[in-house]
CSV table of C-alpha atoms in Angstrom, one decimal:
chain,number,residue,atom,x,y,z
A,1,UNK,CA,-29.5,2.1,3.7
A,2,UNK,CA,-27.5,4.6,6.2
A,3,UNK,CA,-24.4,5.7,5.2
A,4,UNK,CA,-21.7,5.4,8.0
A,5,UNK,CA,-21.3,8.9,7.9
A,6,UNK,CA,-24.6,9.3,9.1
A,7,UNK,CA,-24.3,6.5,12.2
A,8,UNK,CA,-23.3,9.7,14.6
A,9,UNK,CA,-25.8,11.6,13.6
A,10,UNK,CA,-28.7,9.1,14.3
A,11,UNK,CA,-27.3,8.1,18.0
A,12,UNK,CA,-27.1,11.6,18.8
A,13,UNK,CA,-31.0,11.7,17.6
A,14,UNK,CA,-31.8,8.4,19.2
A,15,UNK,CA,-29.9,9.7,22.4
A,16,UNK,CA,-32.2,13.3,22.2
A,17,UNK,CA,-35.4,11.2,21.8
A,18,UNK,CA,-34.7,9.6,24.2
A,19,UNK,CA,-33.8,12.0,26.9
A,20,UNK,CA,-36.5,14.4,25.6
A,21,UNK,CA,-37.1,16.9,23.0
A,22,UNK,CA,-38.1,20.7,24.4
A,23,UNK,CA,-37.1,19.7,28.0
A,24,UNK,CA,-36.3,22.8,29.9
A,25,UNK,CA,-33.0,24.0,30.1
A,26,UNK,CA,-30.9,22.9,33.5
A,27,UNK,CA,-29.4,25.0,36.3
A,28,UNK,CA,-25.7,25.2,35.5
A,29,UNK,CA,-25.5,23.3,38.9
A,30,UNK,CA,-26.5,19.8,39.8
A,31,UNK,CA,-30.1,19.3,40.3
A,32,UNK,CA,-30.0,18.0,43.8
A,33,UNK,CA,-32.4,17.2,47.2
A,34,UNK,CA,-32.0,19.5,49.7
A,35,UNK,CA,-28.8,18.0,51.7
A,36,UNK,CA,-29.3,15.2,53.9
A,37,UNK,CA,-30.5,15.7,57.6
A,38,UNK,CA,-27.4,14.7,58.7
A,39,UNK,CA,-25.7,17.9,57.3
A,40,UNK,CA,-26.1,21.1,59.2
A,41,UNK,CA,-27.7,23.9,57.0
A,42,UNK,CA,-26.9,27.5,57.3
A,43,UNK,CA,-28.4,30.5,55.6
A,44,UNK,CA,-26.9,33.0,53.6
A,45,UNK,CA,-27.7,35.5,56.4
A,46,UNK,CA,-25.7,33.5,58.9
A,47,UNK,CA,-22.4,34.8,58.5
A,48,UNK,CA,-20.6,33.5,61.5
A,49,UNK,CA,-20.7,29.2,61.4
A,50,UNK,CA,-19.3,26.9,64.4
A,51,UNK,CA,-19.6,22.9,63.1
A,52,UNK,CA,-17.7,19.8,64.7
A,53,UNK,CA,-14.7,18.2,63.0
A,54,UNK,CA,-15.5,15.9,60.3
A,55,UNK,CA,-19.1,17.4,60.3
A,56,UNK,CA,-20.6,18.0,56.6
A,57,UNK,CA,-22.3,21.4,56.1
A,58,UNK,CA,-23.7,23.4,53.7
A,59,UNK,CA,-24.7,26.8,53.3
A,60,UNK,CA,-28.1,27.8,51.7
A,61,UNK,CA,-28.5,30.7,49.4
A,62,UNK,CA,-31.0,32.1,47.1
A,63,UNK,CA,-30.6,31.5,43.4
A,64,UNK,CA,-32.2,31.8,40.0
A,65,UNK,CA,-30.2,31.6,36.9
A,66,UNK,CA,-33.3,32.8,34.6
A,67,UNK,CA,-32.5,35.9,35.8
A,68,UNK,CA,-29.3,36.5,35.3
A,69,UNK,CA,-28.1,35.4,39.2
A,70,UNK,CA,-24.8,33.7,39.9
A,71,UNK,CA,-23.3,32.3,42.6
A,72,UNK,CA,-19.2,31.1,42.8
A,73,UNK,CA,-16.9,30.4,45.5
A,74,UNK,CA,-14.2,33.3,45.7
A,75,UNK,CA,-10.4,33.4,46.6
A,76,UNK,CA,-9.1,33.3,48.7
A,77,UNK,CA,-10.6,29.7,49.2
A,78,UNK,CA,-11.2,28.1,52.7
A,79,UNK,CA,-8.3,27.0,54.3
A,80,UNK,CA,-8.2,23.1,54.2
A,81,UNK,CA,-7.0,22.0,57.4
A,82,UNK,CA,-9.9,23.5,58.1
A,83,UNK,CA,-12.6,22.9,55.6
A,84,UNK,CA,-12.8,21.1,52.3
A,85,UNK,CA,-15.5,22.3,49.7
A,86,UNK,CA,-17.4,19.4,48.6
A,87,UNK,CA,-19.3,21.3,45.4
A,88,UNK,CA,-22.8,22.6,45.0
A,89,UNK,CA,-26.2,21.3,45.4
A,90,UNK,CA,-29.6,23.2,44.0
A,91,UNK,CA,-33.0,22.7,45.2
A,92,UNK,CA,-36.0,24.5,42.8
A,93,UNK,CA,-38.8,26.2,44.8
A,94,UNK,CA,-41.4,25.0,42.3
A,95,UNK,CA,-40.3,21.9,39.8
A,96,UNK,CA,-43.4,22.3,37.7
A,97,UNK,CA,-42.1,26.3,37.0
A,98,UNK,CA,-39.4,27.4,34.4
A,99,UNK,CA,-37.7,30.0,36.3
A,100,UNK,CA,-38.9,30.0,39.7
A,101,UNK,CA,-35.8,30.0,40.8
A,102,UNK,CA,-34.4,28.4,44.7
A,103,UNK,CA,-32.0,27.6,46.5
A,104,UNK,CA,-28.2,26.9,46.2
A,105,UNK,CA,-26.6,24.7,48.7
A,106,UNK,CA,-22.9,25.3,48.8
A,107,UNK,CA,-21.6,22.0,50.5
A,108,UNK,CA,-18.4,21.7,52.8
A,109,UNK,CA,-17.1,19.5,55.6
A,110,UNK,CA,-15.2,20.5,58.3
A,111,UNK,CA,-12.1,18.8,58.1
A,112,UNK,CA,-10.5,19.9,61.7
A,113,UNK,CA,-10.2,22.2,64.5
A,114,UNK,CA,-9.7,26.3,63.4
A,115,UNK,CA,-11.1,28.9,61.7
A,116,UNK,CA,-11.2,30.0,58.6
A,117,UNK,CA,-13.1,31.9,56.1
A,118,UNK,CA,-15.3,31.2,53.1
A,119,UNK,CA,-16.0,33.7,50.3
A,120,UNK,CA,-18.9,33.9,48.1
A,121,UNK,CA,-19.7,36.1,45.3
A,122,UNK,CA,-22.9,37.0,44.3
A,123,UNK,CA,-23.2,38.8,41.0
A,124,UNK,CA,-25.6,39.2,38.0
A,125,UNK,CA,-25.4,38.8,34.0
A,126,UNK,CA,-21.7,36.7,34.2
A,127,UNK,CA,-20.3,39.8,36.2
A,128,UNK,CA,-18.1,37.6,38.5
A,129,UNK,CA,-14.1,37.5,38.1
A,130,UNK,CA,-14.2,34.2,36.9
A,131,UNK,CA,-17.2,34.5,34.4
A,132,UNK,CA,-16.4,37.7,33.7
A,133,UNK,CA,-17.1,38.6,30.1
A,134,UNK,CA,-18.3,42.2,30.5
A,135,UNK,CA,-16.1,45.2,31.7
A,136,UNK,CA,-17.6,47.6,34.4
A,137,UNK,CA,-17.6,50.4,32.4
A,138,UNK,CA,-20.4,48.3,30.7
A,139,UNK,CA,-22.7,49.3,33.3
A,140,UNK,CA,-22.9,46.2,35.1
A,141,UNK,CA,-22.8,46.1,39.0
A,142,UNK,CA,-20.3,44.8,40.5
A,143,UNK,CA,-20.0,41.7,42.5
A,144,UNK,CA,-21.3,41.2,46.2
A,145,UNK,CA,-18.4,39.6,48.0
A,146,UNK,CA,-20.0,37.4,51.2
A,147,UNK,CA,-17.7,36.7,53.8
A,148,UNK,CA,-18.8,34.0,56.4
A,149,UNK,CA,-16.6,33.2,59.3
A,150,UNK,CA,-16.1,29.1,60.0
A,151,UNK,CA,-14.9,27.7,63.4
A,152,UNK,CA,-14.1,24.1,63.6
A,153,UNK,CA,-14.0,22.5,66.9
């Protein structure tokens, strides 16, 4: 006989077998396809963007949180007249590997004519401002801040 006190425990155990036991551990990000051929895709090295109104795009970076990597959006944030962030995608190099790392879409659509800016920060070991738990006197570098210019026509 089970004691109600012990019905959480066995759904929580029936829910883990059932997901799967030893699993590897997810990207803090949604494990995603590559974005749809319909969106535009720039790379991290292309720093100046020009997309059509009401256009999705996204912006492709490297990324590989075994080793410490992270990627946020900064402030200021886009302006939204201009462009609207629609969240993150990620895209493993190699499935099959633990840590092999990828890449890390950072999706937006254009939401109207101007310009605007969008700032990324790339930093390692939770250095960014907004998962900072260290203090740089710590040793840690500080963060890359990645300005890429958007025009919406």
């Amino acid at each position: 006989m089970i004691r109600k006190a012990a019905y959480p425990v066995a759904i929580l155990c029936a829910l883990q077998l059932a997901v799967g036991c030893g699993a590897a551990p997810q990207s803090p990000h949604t494990a995603a396809p590559t974005p749809s051929r319909t969106s535009t895709v720039f790379t991290g090295d292309q720093r100046s963007i020009t997309v059509r109104a009401q256009e999705d795009f996204s912006i492709g970076v490297p990324y590989n949180a075994s080793t410490g990597d992270h990627r946020n959006l900064a402030s200021p944030k886009p302006d939204p007249k201009v462009v609207r962030s629609r969240g993150t995608d990620y895209q493993a190099d190699d499935s099959d590997m633990v840590g092999s790392g990828g890449k890390l879409y950072f999706r937006f659509h254009a939401q109207g004519p101007g310009t605007t800016r969008i700032v990324l920060y790339h930093c390692v070991l939770d250095a960014c401002p907004s998962r900072a738990t260290h203090h740089p006197s710590e040793g840690l570098p500080k963060p890359e801040r990645i300005t890429y210019t958007v025009t919406v026509t």
